[in-house]
PDB file of C-alpha atoms in Angstrom:
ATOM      1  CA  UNK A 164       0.000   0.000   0.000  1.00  0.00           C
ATOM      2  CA  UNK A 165       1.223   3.218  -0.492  1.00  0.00           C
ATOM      3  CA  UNK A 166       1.920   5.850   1.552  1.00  0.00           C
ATOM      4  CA  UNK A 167      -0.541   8.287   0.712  1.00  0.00           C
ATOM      5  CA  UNK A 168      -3.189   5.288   0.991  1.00  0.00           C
ATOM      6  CA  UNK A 169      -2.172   4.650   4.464  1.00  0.00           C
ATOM      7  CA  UNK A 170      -2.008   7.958   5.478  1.00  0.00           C
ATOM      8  CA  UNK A 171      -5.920   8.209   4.608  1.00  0.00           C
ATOM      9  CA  UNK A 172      -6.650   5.450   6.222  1.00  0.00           C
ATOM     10  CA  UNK A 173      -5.113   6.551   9.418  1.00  0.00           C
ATOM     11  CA  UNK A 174      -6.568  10.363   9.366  1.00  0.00           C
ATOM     12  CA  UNK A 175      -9.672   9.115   8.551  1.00  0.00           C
ATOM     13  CA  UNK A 176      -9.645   6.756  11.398  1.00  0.00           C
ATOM     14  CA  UNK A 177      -8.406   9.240  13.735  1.00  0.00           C
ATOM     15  CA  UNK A 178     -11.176  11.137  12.583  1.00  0.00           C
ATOM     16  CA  UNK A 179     -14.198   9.208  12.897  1.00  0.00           C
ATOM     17  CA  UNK A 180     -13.002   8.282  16.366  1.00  0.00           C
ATOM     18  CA  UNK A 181     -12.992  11.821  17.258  1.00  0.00           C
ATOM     19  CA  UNK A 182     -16.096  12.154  16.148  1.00  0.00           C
ATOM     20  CA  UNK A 183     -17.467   9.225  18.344  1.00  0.00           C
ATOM     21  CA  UNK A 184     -15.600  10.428  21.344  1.00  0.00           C
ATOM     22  CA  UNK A 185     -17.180  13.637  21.165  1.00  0.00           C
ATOM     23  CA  UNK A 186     -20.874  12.382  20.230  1.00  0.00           C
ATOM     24  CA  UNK A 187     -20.493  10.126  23.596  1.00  0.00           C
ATOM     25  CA  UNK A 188     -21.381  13.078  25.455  1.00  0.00           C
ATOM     26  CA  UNK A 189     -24.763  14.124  22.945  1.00  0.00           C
ATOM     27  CA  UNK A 190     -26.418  11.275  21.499  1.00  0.00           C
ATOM     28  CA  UNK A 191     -24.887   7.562  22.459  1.00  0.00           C
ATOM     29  CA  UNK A 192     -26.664   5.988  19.525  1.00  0.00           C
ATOM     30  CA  UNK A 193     -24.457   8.741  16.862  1.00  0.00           C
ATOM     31  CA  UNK A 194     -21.807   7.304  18.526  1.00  0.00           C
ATOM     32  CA  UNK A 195     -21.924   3.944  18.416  1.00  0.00           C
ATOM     33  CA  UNK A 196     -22.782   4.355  14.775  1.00  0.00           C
ATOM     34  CA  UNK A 197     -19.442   6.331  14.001  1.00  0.00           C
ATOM     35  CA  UNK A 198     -17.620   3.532  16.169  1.00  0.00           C
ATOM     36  CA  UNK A 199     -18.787   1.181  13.761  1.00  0.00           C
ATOM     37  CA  UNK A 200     -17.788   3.369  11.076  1.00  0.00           C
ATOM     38  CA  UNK A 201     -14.393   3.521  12.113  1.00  0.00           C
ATOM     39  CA  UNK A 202     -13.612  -0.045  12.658  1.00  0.00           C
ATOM     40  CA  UNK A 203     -15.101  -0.402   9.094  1.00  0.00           C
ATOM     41  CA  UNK A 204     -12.816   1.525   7.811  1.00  0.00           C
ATOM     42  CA  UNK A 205      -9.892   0.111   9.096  1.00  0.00           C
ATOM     43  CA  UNK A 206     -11.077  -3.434   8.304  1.00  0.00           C
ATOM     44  CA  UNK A 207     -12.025  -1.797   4.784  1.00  0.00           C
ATOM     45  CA  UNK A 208      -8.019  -0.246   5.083  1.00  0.00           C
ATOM     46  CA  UNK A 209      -6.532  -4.285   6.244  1.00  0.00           C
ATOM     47  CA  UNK A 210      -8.286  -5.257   2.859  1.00  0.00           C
ATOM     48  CA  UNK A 211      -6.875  -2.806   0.411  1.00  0.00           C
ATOM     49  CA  UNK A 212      -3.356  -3.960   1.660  1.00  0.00           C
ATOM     50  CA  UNK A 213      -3.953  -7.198   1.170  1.00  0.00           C
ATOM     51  CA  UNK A 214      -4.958  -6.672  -2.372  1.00  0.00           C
ATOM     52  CA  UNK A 215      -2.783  -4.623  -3.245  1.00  0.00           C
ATOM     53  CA  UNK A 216      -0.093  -6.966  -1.597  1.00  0.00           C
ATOM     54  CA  UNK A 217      -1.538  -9.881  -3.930  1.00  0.00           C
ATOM     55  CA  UNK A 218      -1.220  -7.658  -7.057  1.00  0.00           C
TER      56      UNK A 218
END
């Protein structure tokens, strides 16, 4: 993977946990939905490497 792509992967991650850490405090059910989100993502971020690593 390159290093751009992992970069993404990791701000956006960092991001949408953000997110869920502030929404803990406002509406639980916003986030738990951006927790699931995020690990999503970085499942959705373990698969791209392993495709790419394939190719």
């Amino acid at each position: 993977m390159s290093k751009g792509l992992s970069l993404w992967f990791a701000v956006s991650s960092i991001v949408l946990l953000s997110a869920a850490a502030i929404f803990i405090s406002h509406n639980i059910w916003t986030a738990l939905g951006l927790g699931v989100l995020t690990v999503l993502n970085i499942g959705w971020g373990f698969i791209v490497k392993a495709k790419k690593r394939r190719s």
